[in-house]
Coordinates of C-alpha atoms in Angstrom, one line a residue:
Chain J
X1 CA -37.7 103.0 119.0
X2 CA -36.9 105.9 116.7
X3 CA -39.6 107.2 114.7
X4 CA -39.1 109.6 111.7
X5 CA -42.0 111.4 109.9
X6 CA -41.5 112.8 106.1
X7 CA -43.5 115.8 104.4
X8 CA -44.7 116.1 102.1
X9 CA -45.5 113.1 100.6
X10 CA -46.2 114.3 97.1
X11 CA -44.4 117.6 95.5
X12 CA -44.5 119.1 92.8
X13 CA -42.5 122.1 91.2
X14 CA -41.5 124.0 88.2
X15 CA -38.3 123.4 86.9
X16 CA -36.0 125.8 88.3
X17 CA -38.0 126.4 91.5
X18 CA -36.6 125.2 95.0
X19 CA -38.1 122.0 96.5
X20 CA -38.1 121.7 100.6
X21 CA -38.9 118.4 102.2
X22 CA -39.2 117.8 106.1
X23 CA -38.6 115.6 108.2
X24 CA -39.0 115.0 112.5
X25 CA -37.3 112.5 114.8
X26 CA -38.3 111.4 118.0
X27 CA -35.3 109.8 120.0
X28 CA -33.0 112.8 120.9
X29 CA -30.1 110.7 121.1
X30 CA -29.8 110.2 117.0
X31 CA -27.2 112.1 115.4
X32 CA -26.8 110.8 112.2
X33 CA -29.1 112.0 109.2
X34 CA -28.8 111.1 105.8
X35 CA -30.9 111.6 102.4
X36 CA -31.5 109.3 99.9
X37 CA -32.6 109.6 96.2
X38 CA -34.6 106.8 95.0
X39 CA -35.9 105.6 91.2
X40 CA -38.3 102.8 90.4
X41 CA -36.4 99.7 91.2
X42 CA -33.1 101.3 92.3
X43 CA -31.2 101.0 95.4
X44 CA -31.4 104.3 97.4
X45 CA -28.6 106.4 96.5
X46 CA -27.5 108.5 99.4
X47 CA -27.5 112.4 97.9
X48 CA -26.2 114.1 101.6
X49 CA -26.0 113.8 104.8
X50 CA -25.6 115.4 108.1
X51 CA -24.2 114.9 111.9
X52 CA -25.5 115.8 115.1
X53 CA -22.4 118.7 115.6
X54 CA -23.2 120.2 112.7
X55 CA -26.4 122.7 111.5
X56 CA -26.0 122.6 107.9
X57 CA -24.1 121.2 105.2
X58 CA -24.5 122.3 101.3
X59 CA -23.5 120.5 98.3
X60 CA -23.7 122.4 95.2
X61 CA -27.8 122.6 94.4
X62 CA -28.4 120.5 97.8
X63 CA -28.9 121.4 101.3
X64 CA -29.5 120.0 104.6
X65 CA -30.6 121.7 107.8
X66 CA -31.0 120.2 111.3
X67 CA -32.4 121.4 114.3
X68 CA -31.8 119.7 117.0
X69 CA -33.5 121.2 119.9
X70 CA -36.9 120.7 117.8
X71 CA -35.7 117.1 116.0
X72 CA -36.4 118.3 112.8
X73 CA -34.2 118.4 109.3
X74 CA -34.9 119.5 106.0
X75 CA -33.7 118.9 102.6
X76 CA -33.3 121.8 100.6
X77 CA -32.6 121.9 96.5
X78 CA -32.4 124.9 94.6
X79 CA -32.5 125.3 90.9
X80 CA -34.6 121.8 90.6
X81 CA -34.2 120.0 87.2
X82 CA -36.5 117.5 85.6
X83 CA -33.7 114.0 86.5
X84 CA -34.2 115.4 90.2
X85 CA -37.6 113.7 90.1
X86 CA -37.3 111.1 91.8
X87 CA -38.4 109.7 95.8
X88 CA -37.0 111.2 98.6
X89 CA -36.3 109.4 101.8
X90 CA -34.8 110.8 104.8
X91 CA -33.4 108.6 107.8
X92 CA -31.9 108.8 111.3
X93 CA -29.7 106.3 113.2
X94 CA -27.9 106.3 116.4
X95 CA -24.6 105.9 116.3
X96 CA -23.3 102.8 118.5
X97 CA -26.9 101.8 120.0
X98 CA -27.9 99.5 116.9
X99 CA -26.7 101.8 114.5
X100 CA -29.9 100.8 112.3
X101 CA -31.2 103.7 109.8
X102 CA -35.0 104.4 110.3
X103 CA -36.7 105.6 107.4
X104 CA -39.5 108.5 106.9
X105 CA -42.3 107.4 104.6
X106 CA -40.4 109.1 101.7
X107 CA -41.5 112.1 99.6
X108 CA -42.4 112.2 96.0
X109 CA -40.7 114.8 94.0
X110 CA -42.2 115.5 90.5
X111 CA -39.9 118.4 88.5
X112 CA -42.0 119.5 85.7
X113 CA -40.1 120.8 82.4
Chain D
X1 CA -16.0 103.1 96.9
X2 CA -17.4 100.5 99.1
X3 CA -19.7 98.2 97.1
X4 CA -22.7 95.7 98.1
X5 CA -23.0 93.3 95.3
X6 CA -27.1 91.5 96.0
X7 CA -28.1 88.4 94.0
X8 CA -30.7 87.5 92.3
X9 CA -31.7 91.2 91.5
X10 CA -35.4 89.9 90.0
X11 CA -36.6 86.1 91.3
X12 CA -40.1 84.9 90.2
X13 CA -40.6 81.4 92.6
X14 CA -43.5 79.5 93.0
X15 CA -46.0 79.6 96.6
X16 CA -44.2 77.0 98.9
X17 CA -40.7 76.8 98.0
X18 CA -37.9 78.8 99.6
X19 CA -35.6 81.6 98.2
X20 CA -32.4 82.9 98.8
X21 CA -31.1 86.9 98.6
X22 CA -27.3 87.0 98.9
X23 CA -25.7 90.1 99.9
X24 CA -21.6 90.5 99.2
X25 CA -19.3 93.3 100.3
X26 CA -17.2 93.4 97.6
X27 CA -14.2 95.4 99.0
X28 CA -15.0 96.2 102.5
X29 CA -15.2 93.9 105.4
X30 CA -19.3 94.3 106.5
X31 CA -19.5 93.4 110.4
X32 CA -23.0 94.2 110.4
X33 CA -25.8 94.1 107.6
X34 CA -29.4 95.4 107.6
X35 CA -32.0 93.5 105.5
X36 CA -35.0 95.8 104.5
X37 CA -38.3 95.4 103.0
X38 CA -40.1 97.6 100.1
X39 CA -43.5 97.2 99.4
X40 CA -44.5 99.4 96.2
X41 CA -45.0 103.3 96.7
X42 CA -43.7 102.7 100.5
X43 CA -40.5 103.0 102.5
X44 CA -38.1 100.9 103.5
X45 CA -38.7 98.6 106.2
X46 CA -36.2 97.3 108.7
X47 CA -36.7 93.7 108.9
X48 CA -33.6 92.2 111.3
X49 CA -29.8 93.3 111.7
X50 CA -27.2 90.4 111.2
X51 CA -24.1 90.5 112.9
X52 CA -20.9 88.6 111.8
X53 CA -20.8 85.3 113.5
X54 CA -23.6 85.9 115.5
X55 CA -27.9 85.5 115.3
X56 CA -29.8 88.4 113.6
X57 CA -31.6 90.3 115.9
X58 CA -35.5 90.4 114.4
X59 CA -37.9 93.5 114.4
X60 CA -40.9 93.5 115.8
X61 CA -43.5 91.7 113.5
X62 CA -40.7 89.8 111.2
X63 CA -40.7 85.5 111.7
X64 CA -37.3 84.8 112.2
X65 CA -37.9 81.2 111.1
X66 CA -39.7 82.4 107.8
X67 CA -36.5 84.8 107.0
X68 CA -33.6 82.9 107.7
X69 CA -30.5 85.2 108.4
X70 CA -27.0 84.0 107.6
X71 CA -24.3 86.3 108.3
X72 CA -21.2 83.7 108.4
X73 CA -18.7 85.8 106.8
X74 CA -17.4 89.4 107.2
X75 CA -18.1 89.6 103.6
X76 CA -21.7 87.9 102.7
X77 CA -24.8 88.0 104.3
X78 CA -27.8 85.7 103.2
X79 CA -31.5 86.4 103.6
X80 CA -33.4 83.0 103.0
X81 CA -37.7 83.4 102.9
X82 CA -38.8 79.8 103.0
X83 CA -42.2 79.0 102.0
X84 CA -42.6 82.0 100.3
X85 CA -46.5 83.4 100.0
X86 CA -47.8 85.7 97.5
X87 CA -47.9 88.2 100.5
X88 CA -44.2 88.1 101.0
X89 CA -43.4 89.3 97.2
X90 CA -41.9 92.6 97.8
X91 CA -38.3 94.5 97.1
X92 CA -35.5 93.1 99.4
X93 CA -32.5 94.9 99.7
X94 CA -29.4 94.8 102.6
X95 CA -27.3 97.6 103.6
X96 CA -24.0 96.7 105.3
X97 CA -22.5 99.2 107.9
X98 CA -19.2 100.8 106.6
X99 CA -17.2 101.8 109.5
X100 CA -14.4 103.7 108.5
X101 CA -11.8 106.5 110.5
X102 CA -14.3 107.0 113.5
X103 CA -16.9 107.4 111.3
X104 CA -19.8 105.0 109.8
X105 CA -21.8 104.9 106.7
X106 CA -24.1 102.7 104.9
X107 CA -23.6 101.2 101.5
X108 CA -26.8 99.4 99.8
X109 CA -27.0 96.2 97.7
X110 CA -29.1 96.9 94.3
X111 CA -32.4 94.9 95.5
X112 CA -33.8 92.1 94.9
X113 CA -37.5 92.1 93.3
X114 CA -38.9 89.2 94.4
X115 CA -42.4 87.8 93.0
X116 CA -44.2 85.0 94.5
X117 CA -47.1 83.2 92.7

């Protein structure tokens, strides 16, 4: 089955620095990548996403890259405030073969004021 | 928006008995929900994928007949852990697939904390 692998597990930045966080797949045939912001207790909120016909997609202070030759994406936020602390999971799924996400092992973000 | 309403959110049960996690799609019909399991300062684990009207289909690892999967409706999906262990006391939470003009999403029940001792 799919297996997706996060890093870092731990970052930590200055407020108003960027913050990058990477992330490989293994099964070529995925094509569906979202990114989910996650607090203590909460239910993973999804923050962006991206498809397999697409190589980036930006929202405001959040990015997403994919490469799909190599099976790697990245989440990219700019301008990084203290409430973007927070974990950081990224996910693949196969549209129409199970359609289940698989999860990386998540990434800590710490902003510091 | 499409929302996942999950009950109990926090459950405190004693070693033996059973417990059960509901999971309700509130405004969208949910053909297919994913149950999930947190352990603390880990990631979320898929546990089994339910189908409407059909048996969940189990992940490697998971006892099917120690987390009963009840997907009866296309709007509510149960996960039931019967003789629950200290061991099982983790975060629960579903995530029913949102299928909507040739494209698909996923939209998360708030968790359900569940503590076995």
């Amino acid at each position: 089955g799919e297996n997706v692998e996060q890093h870092p597990s731990t970052l930590s930045v200055q407020e108003g620095d960027s913050a990058v966080i990477k992330c490989t797949y293994s099964d070529s045939a995925s094509n569906y990548f979202p990114w989910y912001k996650q607090e203590l207790g909460k239910r993973p909120q999804l923050i962006i996403d991206i498809r397999s016909n697409v190589g980036e997609k930006k929202d405001q202070r959040i990015a997403v890259t994919l490469n799909k030759t190599a099976k790697h994406f990245s989440l990219h936020i700019t301008e990084t405030q203290p409430e973007d602390s927070a974990v950081y999971f990224c996910a693949a799924s196969i549209r129409n073969a199970g359609n289940m996400l698989t999860f990386g092992g998540g990434t800590r973000l710490m902003v510091k004021p | 928006g499409a929302v996942v309403s999950q009950h109990p959110s926090r459950v405190i049960c004693k070693s033996g008995t059973s417990v059960k996690i509901e999971c309700r799609s509130l405004d969208f019909q949910a053909t297919t929900m994913f149950w999930y399991r947190q352990f603390p300062k880990q990631s979320l684990m898929l546990m089994a994928t339910s189908n409407e009207g059909s048996k969940a289909t189990y992940e490697q690892g998971v006892e099917k007949d120690k987390f009963l999967i009840n997907h009866a409706s296309l709007t509510l999906s149960t996960l039931t852990v019967t003789s629950a262990h200290p061991e099982d006391s983790s975060f629960y939470i579903c995530s029913a697939l949102r299928l909507k003009d040739g494209s698909y999403g996923y939209t998360f029940g708030s968790g359900t904390r569940l503590t076995v001792v």
